[in-house]
C-alpha positions as semicolon CSV with decimal commas, in nm:
position;residue;x (nm);y (nm);z (nm)
1;X;-2,592;-1,354;2,054
2;X;-2,226;-1,259;2,009
3;X;-2,301;-1,057;1,696
4;X;-2,591;-0,882;1,874
5;X;-2,361;-0,787;2,164
6;X;-2,099;-0,652;1,925
7;X;-2,358;-0,443;1,742
8;X;-2,496;-0,310;2,070
9;X;-2,146;-0,204;2,178
10;X;-2,076;-0,051;1,837
11;X;-2,388;0,166;1,857
12;X;-2,314;0,262;2,218
13;X;-1,950;0,346;2,142
14;X;-2,037;0,558;1,839
15;X;-2,308;0,752;2,023
16;X;-2,081;0,819;2,322
17;X;-1,787;0,903;2,095
18;X;-1,980;1,150;1,880
19;X;-2,121;1,309;2,196
20;X;-1,771;1,350;2,341
21;X;-1,597;1,476;2,024
22;X;-1,885;1,710;1,940
23;X;-1,860;1,862;2,286
24;X;-1,481;1,888;2,252
25;X;-1,507;2,086;1,929
26;X;-1,795;2,309;2,032
27;X;-1,746;2,377;2,402
28;X;-1,413;2,271;2,549
29;X;-1,132;2,410;2,333
30;X;-0,883;2,633;2,510
31;X;-0,829;2,887;2,231
32;X;-0,558;3,067;2,426
33;X;-0,350;2,750;2,374
34;X;-0,479;2,669;2,025
35;X;-0,138;2,533;1,918
36;X;-0,194;2,223;2,136
37;X;-0,573;2,237;2,172
38;X;-0,639;2,201;1,797
39;X;-0,389;1,917;1,738
40;X;-0,529;1,728;2,038
41;X;-0,892;1,750;1,929
42;X;-0,785;1,653;1,575
43;X;-0,605;1,348;1,717
44;X;-0,914;1,257;1,918
45;X;-1,130;1,297;1,608
46;X;-0,892;1,070;1,419
47;X;-0,930;0,809;1,695
48;X;-1,309;0,833;1,685
49;X;-1,309;0,772;1,309
50;X;-1,076;0,477;1,368
51;X;-1,317;0,332;1,624
52;X;-1,613;0,386;1,391
53;X;-1,434;0,203;1,110
54;X;-1,354;-0,080;1,351
55;X;-1,719;-0,093;1,454
56;X;-1,833;-0,108;1,092
57;X;-1,583;-0,388;1,026
58;X;-1,701;-0,604;1,315
59;X;-2,069;-0,535;1,242
60;X;-2,084;-0,832;1,004
61;X;-1,821;-1,076;1,131
62;X;-1,857;-1,400;0,938
63;X;-1,768;-1,752;1,046
64;X;-1,746;-2,003;0,763
65;X;-1,769;-2,380;0,732
66;X;-1,566;-2,490;0,429
67;X;-1,745;-2,678;0,150
68;X;-1,583;-3,005;0,035
69;X;-1,312;-2,964;-0,226
70;X;-1,419;-3,068;-0,578
71;X;-1,210;-3,322;-0,763
72;X;-1,008;-3,263;-1,077
73;X;-0,893;-2,904;-1,022
74;X;-0,537;-2,814;-1,124
75;X;-0,333;-2,631;-0,861
76;X;0,015;-2,478;-0,861
77;X;0,179;-2,424;-0,523
78;X;0,417;-2,127;-0,545
79;X;0,692;-2,085;-0,285
80;X;0,847;-1,741;-0,324
81;X;1,208;-1,690;-0,222
82;X;1,493;-1,448;-0,276
83;X;1,780;-1,503;-0,035
84;X;1,635;-1,722;0,240
85;X;1,843;-2,016;0,370
86;X;1,826;-2,318;0,140
87;X;1,717;-2,557;0,415
88;X;1,427;-2,326;0,505
89;X;1,307;-2,310;0,146
90;X;1,341;-2,686;0,099
91;X;1,157;-2,762;0,426
92;X;0,863;-2,559;0,294
93;X;0,887;-2,714;-0,053
94;X;0,899;-3,072;0,077
95;X;0,603;-2,999;0,306
96;X;0,419;-2,856;0,005
97;X;0,484;-3,179;-0,184
98;X;0,298;-3,363;0,095
99;X;-0,022;-3,162;0,046
100;X;-0,287;-3,429;-0,011
101;X;-0,481;-3,270;-0,297
102;X;-0,312;-3,334;-0,637
103;X;-0,098;-3,034;-0,734
104;X;0,237;-2,918;-0,872
105;X;0,491;-2,756;-0,638
106;X;0,714;-2,478;-0,767
107;X;1,001;-2,287;-0,608
108;X;1,008;-1,931;-0,745
109;X;1,370;-1,831;-0,688
110;X;1,429;-1,461;-0,742
111;X;1,789;-1,514;-0,637
112;X;1,857;-1,753;-0,930
113;X;2,071;-1,982;-0,715
114;X;2,211;-2,289;-0,891
115;X;2,237;-2,482;-0,564
116;X;1,865;-2,432;-0,498
117;X;1,782;-2,541;-0,854
118;X;1,981;-2,861;-0,804
119;X;1,808;-2,934;-0,473
120;X;1,467;-2,877;-0,635
121;X;1,554;-3,116;-0,920
122;X;1,679;-3,375;-0,671
123;X;1,341;-3,372;-0,492
124;X;1,131;-3,356;-0,808
125;X;1,014;-3,002;-0,736
126;X;0,958;-2,745;-1,009
127;X;1,204;-2,456;-1,019
128;X;1,136;-2,118;-1,185
129;X;1,341;-1,803;-1,207
130;X;1,334;-1,497;-1,430
131;X;1,461;-1,495;-1,786
132;X;1,670;-1,248;-1,984
133;X;1,360;-1,045;-2,070
134;X;1,373;-0,900;-1,717
135;X;1,726;-0,763;-1,761
136;X;1,745;-0,384;-1,728
137;X;1,371;-0,361;-1,665
138;X;1,170;-0,304;-1,344
139;X;1,161;-0,623;-1,137
140;X;0,869;-0,529;-0,906
141;X;1,003;-0,750;-0,623
142;X;0,770;-1,032;-0,515
143;X;0,491;-0,921;-0,748
144;X;0,728;-0,949;-1,043
145;X;0,840;-1,293;-0,929
146;X;0,480;-1,417;-0,915
147;X;0,385;-1,250;-1,244
148;X;0,676;-1,424;-1,412
149;X;0,565;-1,762;-1,273
150;X;0,205;-1,708;-1,384
151;X;0,324;-1,687;-1,745
152;X;0,518;-2,012;-1,712
153;X;0,253;-2,233;-1,549
154;X;-0,104;-2,344;-1,624
155;X;-0,280;-2,434;-1,297
156;X;-0,637;-2,308;-1,252
157;X;-0,552;-2,207;-0,895
158;X;-0,236;-2,088;-0,718
159;X;-0,150;-2,142;-0,353
160;X;0,104;-1,876;-0,258
161;X;0,343;-1,941;0,031
162;X;0,636;-1,745;0,168
163;X;0,960;-1,939;0,204
164;X;0,907;-1,996;0,578
165;X;0,538;-2,090;0,572
166;X;0,508;-2,467;0,621
167;X;0,170;-2,582;0,480
168;X;-0,036;-2,854;0,641
169;X;-0,136;-3,149;0,419
170;X;-0,506;-3,057;0,433
171;X;-0,466;-2,694;0,322
172;X;-0,616;-2,744;-0,025
173;X;-0,887;-2,980;0,099
174;X;-1,004;-2,707;0,338
175;X;-0,997;-2,416;0,093
176;X;-1,066;-2,531;-0,265
177;X;-1,436;-2,590;-0,195
178;X;-1,498;-2,215;-0,171
179;X;-1,420;-2,190;-0,542
180;X;-1,740;-2,381;-0,621
181;X;-1,872;-2,026;-0,630
182;X;-1,748;-1,911;-0,970
183;X;-1,715;-1,552;-0,848
184;X;-1,469;-1,635;-0,568
185;X;-1,117;-1,531;-0,667
186;X;-0,934;-1,542;-0,333
187;X;-0,931;-1,752;-0,017
188;X;-0,705;-1,610;0,254
189;X;-0,607;-1,807;0,566
190;X;-0,432;-1,678;0,881
191;X;-0,060;-1,630;0,919
192;X;0,052;-1,784;1,246
193;X;0,405;-1,823;1,379
194;X;0,555;-2,111;1,575
195;X;0,854;-1,922;1,717
196;X;0,663;-1,669;1,928
197;X;0,662;-1,705;2,309
198;X;0,352;-1,657;2,518
199;X;0,424;-1,289;2,596
200;X;0,487;-1,213;2,224
201;X;0,750;-0,940;2,290
202;X;0,767;-0,825;1,925
203;X;0,392;-0,828;1,870
204;X;0,424;-1,077;1,584
205;X;0,097;-1,262;1,625
206;X;-0,205;-1,069;1,505
207;X;-0,511;-1,230;1,665
208;X;-0,721;-0,918;1,615
209;X;-0,643;-0,887;1,244
210;X;-0,648;-1,261;1,168
211;X;-0,976;-1,291;1,349
212;X;-1,242;-1,023;1,401
213;X;-1,101;-0,781;1,144
214;X;-1,061;-1,023;0,854
215;X;-1,385;-1,201;0,952
216;X;-1,559;-0,862;0,956
217;X;-1,414;-0,765;0,620
218;X;-1,525;-1,103;0,491
219;X;-1,880;-1,017;0,594
220;X;-1,863;-0,716;0,361
221;X;-1,689;-0,914;0,081
222;X;-1,367;-0,722;0,145
223;X;-1,129;-0,977;0,304
224;X;-0,802;-0,904;0,131
225;X;-0,493;-1,086;0,012
226;X;-0,212;-1,084;0,269
227;X;0,074;-1,208;0,052
228;X;0,100;-1,566;0,179
229;X;-0,116;-1,861;0,283
230;X;-0,366;-1,763;0,016
231;X;-0,527;-1,943;-0,277
232;X;-0,611;-1,743;-0,592
233;X;-0,799;-1,815;-0,912
234;X;-0,584;-1,778;-1,226
235;X;-0,879;-1,655;-1,434
236;X;-0,931;-1,359;-1,199
237;X;-0,562;-1,269;-1,198
238;X;-0,535;-1,284;-1,576
239;X;-0,845;-1,069;-1,614
240;X;-0,687;-0,826;-1,371
241;X;-0,367;-0,819;-1,577
242;X;-0,548;-0,763;-1,905
243;X;-0,769;-0,488;-1,762
244;X;-0,463;-0,322;-1,612
245;X;-0,282;-0,343;-1,944
246;X;-0,572;-0,182;-2,132
247;X;-0,612;0,087;-1,865
248;X;-0,244;0,180;-1,882
249;X;-0,243;0,206;-2,263
250;X;-0,558;0,418;-2,244
251;X;-0,398;0,645;-1,984
252;X;-0,094;0,688;-2,209
253;X;-0,313;0,784;-2,505
254;X;-0,507;1,032;-2,289
255;X;-0,177;1,189;-2,181
256;X;-0,053;1,203;-2,541
257;X;-0,373;1,372;-2,660
258;X;-0,358;1,621;-2,376
259;X;0,006;1,696;-2,460
260;X;-0,080;1,735;-2,829
261;X;-0,350;1,992;-2,756
262;X;-0,116;2,183;-2,525
263;X;0,160;2,185;-2,788
264;X;-0,077;2,316;-3,055
265;X;-0,201;2,593;-2,826
266;X;0,155;2,702;-2,752
267;X;0,249;2,686;-3,123
268;X;-0,036;2,927;-3,205
269;X;0,142;3,193;-2,997
270;X;0,435;3,192;-3,240
271;X;0,444;3,467;-3,503
272;X;0,491;3,200;-3,771
273;X;0,150;3,053;-3,684
274;X;-0,018;3,350;-3,854
275;X;0,094;3,222;-4,192
276;X;-0,210;3,069;-4,367
277;X;-0,040;2,735;-4,434
278;X;0,089;2,697;-4,074
279;X;-0,245;2,801;-3,923
280;X;-0,422;2,551;-4,145
281;X;-0,191;2,267;-4,043
282;X;-0,235;2,350;-3,672
283;X;-0,612;2,352;-3,720
284;X;-0,590;2,014;-3,891
285;X;-0,389;1,862;-3,604
286;X;-0,622;2,010;-3,341
287;X;-0,929;1,867;-3,517
288;X;-0,754;1,529;-3,537
289;X;-0,678;1,529;-3,161
290;X;-1,042;1,611;-3,079
291;X;-1,158;1,328;-3,302
292;X;-0,908;1,093;-3,136
293;X;-1,045;1,187;-2,791
294;X;-1,401;1,120;-2,909
295;X;-1,295;0,785;-3,059
296;X;-1,121;0,690;-2,737
297;X;-1,432;0,771;-2,536
298;X;-1,641;0,566;-2,781
299;X;-1,419;0,262;-2,731
300;X;-1,254;0,254;-3,073
301;X;-0,938;0,052;-3,128
302;X;-0,630;0,204;-2,964
303;X;-0,408;0,121;-3,260
304;X;-0,655;0,277;-3,504
305;X;-0,682;0,594;-3,296
306;X;-0,308;0,642;-3,264
307;X;-0,245;0,546;-3,628
308;X;-0,491;0,802;-3,767
309;X;-0,361;1,079;-3,543
310;X;0,001;0,991;-3,614
311;X;-0,067;1,002;-3,990
312;X;-0,218;1,352;-3,959
313;X;0,072;1,480;-3,750
314;X;0,332;1,319;-3,978
315;X;0,173;1,487;-4,281
316;X;0,174;1,827;-4,113
317;X;0,538;1,788;-4,009
318;X;0,638;1,693;-4,365
319;X;0,460;1,998;-4,511
320;X;0,625;2,229;-4,257
321;X;0,968;2,080;-4,325
322;X;0,916;2,116;-4,702
323;X;0,808;2,479;-4,662
324;X;1,097;2,559;-4,428
325;X;1,339;2,387;-4,664
326;X;1,219;2,603;-4,955
327;X;1,271;2,916;-4,749
328;X;1,609;2,787;-4,637
329;X;1,714;2,735;-4,999
330;X;1,613;3,092;-5,082
331;X;1,810;3,219;-4,781
332;X;2,118;3,023;-4,885
333;X;2,091;3,161;-5,239
334;X;2,069;3,508;-5,093
335;X;2,376;3,446;-4,880
336;X;2,566;3,305;-5,176
337;X;2,479;3,609;-5,382
338;X;2,628;3,826;-5,110
339;X;2,965;3,672;-5,183
340;X;2,959;3,720;-5,563
341;X;3,008;4,098;-5,562
342;X;3,328;4,133;-5,767
343;X;3,447;3,796;-5,636
344;X;3,517;3,946;-5,293
345;X;3,468;3,683;-5,018
346;X;3,226;3,741;-4,729
347;X;3,368;3,944;-4,446
348;X;3,311;3,834;-4,084
349;X;3,045;4,101;-4,056
350;X;2,870;3,957;-4,364
351;X;2,876;3,607;-4,205
352;X;2,734;3,739;-3,878
353;X;2,459;3,916;-4,068
354;X;2,372;3,598;-4,258
355;X;2,362;3,386;-3,941
356;X;2,149;3,647;-3,766
357;X;1,913;3,644;-4,062
358;X;1,867;3,265;-4,032
359;X;1,856;3,269;-3,651
360;X;1,578;3,526;-3,648
361;X;1,334;3,269;-3,790
362;X;1,097;3,090;-3,547
363;X;1,059;2,713;-3,569
364;X;0,808;2,658;-3,286
365;X;0,519;2,516;-3,496
366;X;0,749;2,253;-3,641
367;X;0,906;2,184;-3,301
368;X;0,565;2,149;-3,140
369;X;0,441;1,901;-3,399
370;X;0,766;1,706;-3,385
371;X;0,719;1,676;-3,006
372;X;0,366;1,544;-3,058
373;X;0,504;1,306;-3,320
374;X;0,764;1,174;-3,074
375;X;0,504;1,118;-2,799
376;X;0,273;0,929;-3,035
377;X;0,560;0,712;-3,154
378;X;0,640;0,628;-2,790
379;X;0,294;0,481;-2,729
380;X;0,336;0,106;-2,768
381;X;0,087;-0,170;-2,704
382;X;0,384;-0,398;-2,643
383;X;0,484;-0,208;-2,324
384;X;0,851;-0,237;-2,410
385;X;0,944;-0,074;-2,081
386;X;0,826;-0,388;-1,896
387;X;0,950;-0,746;-1,909
388;X;0,600;-0,865;-1,993
389;X;0,302;-0,659;-2,111
390;X;0,048;-0,822;-1,876
391;X;0,112;-0,791;-1,501
392;X;-0,166;-0,977;-1,314
393;X;-0,046;-0,891;-0,962
394;X;-0,038;-0,519;-0,888
395;X;0,304;-0,353;-0,910
396;X;0,213;-0,010;-0,772
397;X;0,335;-0,089;-0,420
398;X;0,615;-0,270;-0,237
399;X;0,336;-0,487;-0,096
400;X;0,154;-0,635;-0,392
401;X;-0,123;-0,807;-0,198
402;X;-0,369;-0,537;-0,093
403;X;-0,369;-0,357;-0,428
404;X;-0,425;-0,687;-0,611
405;X;-0,729;-0,789;-0,408
406;X;-0,871;-0,436;-0,420
407;X;-0,855;-0,445;-0,799
408;X;-1,020;-0,788;-0,805
409;X;-1,303;-0,660;-0,588
410;X;-1,347;-0,362;-0,821
411;X;-1,400;-0,609;-1,109
412;X;-1,680;-0,785;-0,919
413;X;-1,489;-1,085;-0,782
414;X;-1,551;-1,218;-0,430
415;X;-1,307;-1,311;-0,156
416;X;-1,319;-1,548;0,142
417;X;-1,140;-1,546;0,476
418;X;-1,110;-1,899;0,617
419;X;-1,028;-1,878;0,989
420;X;-0,816;-2,189;1,035
421;X;-0,441;-2,228;1,068
422;X;-0,332;-2,424;0,762
423;X;0,030;-2,310;0,744
424;X;0,276;-2,210;1,014
425;X;0,570;-1,976;0,970
426;X;0,854;-1,793;1,139
427;X;0,820;-1,448;1,288
428;X;1,110;-1,200;1,327
429;X;1,323;-1,278;1,631
430;X;1,489;-0,941;1,674
431;X;1,372;-0,583;1,684
432;X;1,559;-0,469;1,371
433;X;1,395;-0,733;1,153
434;X;1,054;-0,661;1,299
435;X;1,089;-0,288;1,232
436;X;1,199;-0,356;0,873
437;X;0,891;-0,572;0,822
438;X;0,646;-0,323;0,976
439;X;0,795;-0,032;0,780
440;X;0,756;-0,219;0,451
441;X;0,395;-0,314;0,529
442;X;0,308;0,044;0,617
443;X;0,491;0,194;0,319
444;X;0,315;-0,040;0,079
445;X;-0,026;0,036;0,226
446;X;0,026;0,413;0,204
447;X;0,151;0,377;-0,154
448;X;-0,177;0,210;-0,244
449;X;-0,374;0,484;-0,066
450;X;-0,195;0,756;-0,261
451;X;-0,201;0,582;-0,598
452;X;-0,541;0,410;-0,593
453;X;-0,745;0,557;-0,310
454;X;-1,018;0,300;-0,236
455;X;-1,266;0,579;-0,158
456;X;-1,260;0,678;-0,526
457;X;-1,210;0,331;-0,673
458;X;-1,478;0,250;-0,928
459;X;-1,653;-0,086;-0,918
460;X;-1,653;-0,138;-0,541
461;X;-1,941;-0,096;-0,298
462;X;-1,906;0,180;-0,042
463;X;-1,862;-0,075;0,237
464;X;-1,575;-0,242;0,049
465;X;-1,413;0,097;0,000
466;X;-1,435;0,169;0,371
467;X;-1,294;-0,174;0,462
468;X;-0,978;-0,107;0,262
469;X;-0,961;0,254;0,379
470;X;-0,985;0,142;0,743
471;X;-0,657;-0,049;0,714
472;X;-0,486;0,243;0,542
473;X;-0,627;0,491;0,792
474;X;-0,475;0,297;1,082
475;X;-0,121;0,376;0,963
476;X;-0,181;0,748;1,015
477;X;-0,187;0,685;1,390
478;X;0,177;0,789;1,428
479;X;0,087;1,156;1,395
480;X;-0,190;1,125;1,655
481;X;0,049;0,944;1,890
482;X;0,289;1,240;1,890
483;X;0,006;1,466;2,007
484;X;-0,109;1,220;2,274
485;X;0,245;1,209;2,413
486;X;0,299;1,585;2,392
487;X;-0,026;1,695;2,560
488;X;0,046;1,568;2,915
489;X;0,410;1,679;2,890
490;X;0,302;2,034;2,804
491;X;0,060;2,055;3,095
492;X;0,296;1,908;3,353
493;X;0,585;2,132;3,245
494;X;0,398;2,453;3,166
495;X;0,058;2,417;3,330
496;X;-0,120;2,468;2,995
497;X;-0,440;2,271;2,944
498;X;-0,574;2,209;2,592
499;X;-0,927;2,212;2,735
500;X;-1,109;2,492;2,913
501;X;-1,119;2,294;3,233
502;X;-1,127;1,936;3,360
503;X;-1,483;1,969;3,479
504;X;-1,741;1,705;3,561
505;X;-1,881;1,762;3,211
506;X;-1,552;1,639;3,064
507;X;-1,539;1,320;3,268
508;X;-1,902;1,216;3,219
509;X;-1,845;1,230;2,845
510;X;-1,493;1,092;2,819
511;X;-1,495;0,799;3,063
512;X;-1,811;0,622;2,930
513;X;-1,673;0,653;2,576
514;X;-1,339;0,497;2,672
515;X;-1,505;0,215;2,870
516;X;-1,742;0,129;2,583
517;X;-1,452;0,142;2,339
518;X;-1,243;-0,107;2,539
519;X;-1,542;-0,336;2,593
520;X;-1,596;-0,342;2,217
521;X;-1,239;-0,457;2,158
522;X;-1,265;-0,724;2,428
523;X;-1,595;-0,865;2,307
524;X;-1,499;-0,851;1,937
525;X;-1,170;-1,027;2,013
526;X;-1,343;-1,308;2,206
527;X;-1,072;-1,314;2,466
528;X;-0,781;-1,304;2,219
529;X;-0,472;-1,130;2,354
530;X;-0,494;-0,805;2,159
531;X;-0,317;-0,583;2,413
532;X;0,028;-0,634;2,257
533;X;-0,105;-0,521;1,921
534;X;-0,261;-0,212;2,078
535;X;0,072;-0,133;2,245
536;X;0,264;-0,148;1,919
537;X;0,009;0,065;1,735
538;X;0,124;0,350;1,963
539;X;0,482;0,245;2,041
540;X;0,588;0,230;1,674
541;X;0,475;0,586;1,601
542;X;0,813;0,684;1,442
543;X;0,783;0,390;1,200
544;X;0,430;0,488;1,096
545;X;0,536;0,851;1,040
546;X;0,841;0,744;0,839
547;X;0,624;0,511;0,631
548;X;0,377;0,790;0,548
549;X;0,640;1,048;0,459
550;X;0,865;0,812;0,261
551;X;0,571;0,665;0,068
552;X;0,448;1,016;-0,013
553;X;0,793;1,116;-0,140
554;X;0,803;0,800;-0,351
555;X;0,459;0,850;-0,507
556;X;0,473;1,229;-0,555
557;X;0,843;1,285;-0,626
558;X;0,974;0,947;-0,737
559;X;1,211;0,900;-0,443
560;X;1,313;0,533;-0,398
561;X;1,197;0,343;-0,091
562;X;1,510;0,127;-0,053
563;X;1,300;-0,190;-0,055
564;X;1,439;-0,473;0,160
565;X;1,319;-0,831;0,189
566;X;1,235;-0,914;0,550
567;X;1,510;-1,145;0,683
568;X;1,378;-1,484;0,793
569;X;1,658;-1,551;1,041
570;X;1,779;-1,360;1,345
571;X;2,005;-1,068;1,256
572;X;2,292;-1,082;1,506
573;X;2,271;-0,892;1,836
574;X;1,922;-0,749;1,882
575;X;2,025;-0,511;2,162
576;X;2,037;-0,214;1,933
577;X;1,905;0,075;2,137
578;X;1,945;0,336;1,864
579;X;1,656;0,174;1,677
580;X;1,415;0,311;1,937
581;X;1,585;0,644;2,006
582;X;1,269;0,854;1,943
583;X;1,067;0,636;2,181
584;X;1,338;0,653;2,447
585;X;1,339;1,031;2,416
586;X;0,960;1,033;2,452
587;X;0,984;0,815;2,763
588;X;1,245;1,045;2,915
589;X;1,028;1,350;2,846
590;X;0,724;1,180;2,996
591;X;0,906;1,069;3,310
592;X;1,075;1,406;3,354
593;X;0,747;1,589;3,299
594;X;0,578;1,379;3,567
595;X;0,846;1,472;3,820
596;X;0,832;1,841;3,729
597;X;0,453;1,835;3,735
598;X;0,448;1,693;4,087
599;X;0,698;1,957;4,199
600;X;0,483;2,230;4,041
601;X;0,183;2,083;4,221
602;X;0,369;2,101;4,548
603;X;0,444;2,471;4,506
604;X;0,092;2,550;4,385
605;X;0,164;2,610;4,015
606;X;-0,042;2,314;3,888
607;X;-0,396;2,213;3,979
608;X;-0,440;1,882;4,166
609;X;-0,700;1,740;3,927
610;X;-0,510;1,844;3,614
611;X;-0,190;1,698;3,755
612;X;-0,358;1,370;3,850
613;X;-0,516;1,324;3,507
614;X;-0,197;1,402;3,318
615;X;0,023;1,189;3,543
616;X;-0,222;0,905;3,474
617;X;-0,171;0,953;3,098
618;X;0,205;0,967;3,147
619;X;0,196;0,634;3,330
620;X;-0,026;0,487;3,059
621;X;0,209;0,606;2,782
622;X;0,512;0,472;2,968
623;X;0,347;0,132;3,009
624;X;0,268;0,122;2,639
625;X;0,615;0,232;2,532
626;X;0,784;-0,005;2,776
627;X;0,709;-0,293;2,539
628;X;1,007;-0,173;2,336
629;X;1,246;-0,221;2,627
630;X;1,162;-0,590;2,632
631;X;1,176;-0,601;2,253
632;X;1,533;-0,470;2,248
633;X;1,637;-0,720;2,512
634;X;1,462;-1,013;2,344
635;X;1,715;-1,281;2,248
636;X;1,493;-1,494;2,029
637;X;1,261;-1,788;2,078
638;X;1,388;-2,071;2,298
639;X;1,279;-2,419;2,180
640;X;1,143;-2,509;2,524
641;X;0,908;-2,209;2,529
642;X;0,541;-2,254;2,454
643;X;0,418;-2,060;2,150
644;X;0,113;-1,840;2,170
645;X;-0,211;-2,041;2,159
646;X;-0,338;-2,165;1,825
647;X;-0,632;-1,999;1,655
648;X;-0,948;-2,204;1,650
649;X;-1,150;-2,244;1,330
């Protein structure tokens, strides 16, 4: 019955939304104020697409009953840490030791702290850190830490925990049974925090995501890895690493072949290329590159392809060098002869003439082939630029989790979301830490979108592609939020409406759509307190914009992201108002615009209906943004406070 009601509301919301947005585009735009009318209708269109993706996600929400765990499986429990307090790490590690199902517990210390190693040895806990092979090579943050551990352990399955996530003893008993299906590679459980008060001022709990959204994605076989509280199959990860290794070598060879063809084309423009020998050598290299491309497409051995092409290029280079050397010897003989006229030494003018004679020669065919030679030599199946050639967890993003599960799904593996709290952790207790965490999540997600867009990812079903894209799409909301804040301010200050008029036709389309939309969220959430999450999706608009722009600069121009591990303890005084300066400015503009709008109404410059509607939106925006005032003032969780209610399986 619940699923039927959700589907009914999804259909109703989509119909009403398409009706409203279609009317907005076709009939209601105020073209005399296109500079705000177009951005507003684009923002509304963005929101409709967001709602449609949410509706698709919840269309197949899945509730699972875990199968019993089979006996005899080997499991490694990985606790990742960098600079977290030692007692926090050890509390998690000792709790991991108490997990009932037989396993091996490992602390993966990326900080290489001797004191932590000694504590681990004292408690009989495995301790792993990186070796010298990682020196002066990319470390890839948490993904690199896990990839290093995978090469040093043997368990069939890995339970991954952050340093603050205390596992419950039954966590493996409740999740290992899903792996009876040989195609299941991932079981993700919720992340839930014990230090969050009932009003959740920092929006740390995510009952909508760790609930209807992940359950809906699970229905489409697209529940994804969230970095912690997840169990993964080693076989799937190693396949992922090997496929990624092969793909990267293949990409390098493609690039080398493309560069070789370009170099040959440019060399043909040189006047030296008209010489029969040079033209013949360039033809030989071009034929060899075409054959290499055909062999690559046919699946021939990479080493054989590069060896054959390298041998052809090396031979051509040697012949060109030999020919140039012969000419050079003749030139030198000519120069020497110039100095034997009656034993008179060369004058400065004679030297200049000789140098000019040598300098006039063109070496571009040789230079081009030497460049191709250098590129081919640089192609190495050993991947000497990395600490290890095989990287099972994805390293294309500062958040390794989403990209890893997306790649597993593209290889045909299945995932499971098990909706039961089996580990409890610590949420940020100050605004600065929370913003650092949200920025990193958003940056990593946008990196994945720009580097491996799920909409074009081969191997996934279209529904899986849309499930991943829906999460990425949500981080573009910062740009829409700016428009939603600006529109009422512009009307109240200037009297400019982005629509032709606020007629009855507008309200009979807009209001039913909004009501159906909110009912869908309420019913899908089954009473979960999702309002705080909705507030922060708008209130953190500067963070989402920064994440999009900084990730784009990183992917397109190689600018660093200044990656920072999210602190697990409170960072001093949280009353840092400058952290929300853009939101405070927006609130001041909204409040000021409301006052000015009411004054303009009083003197007859604004219409009553337009003023009422826009003042309503100002009040709504202020209520949403006001969550940040409490966030700045939040002093951390008091032990006598009651945490937010526990999720039910």
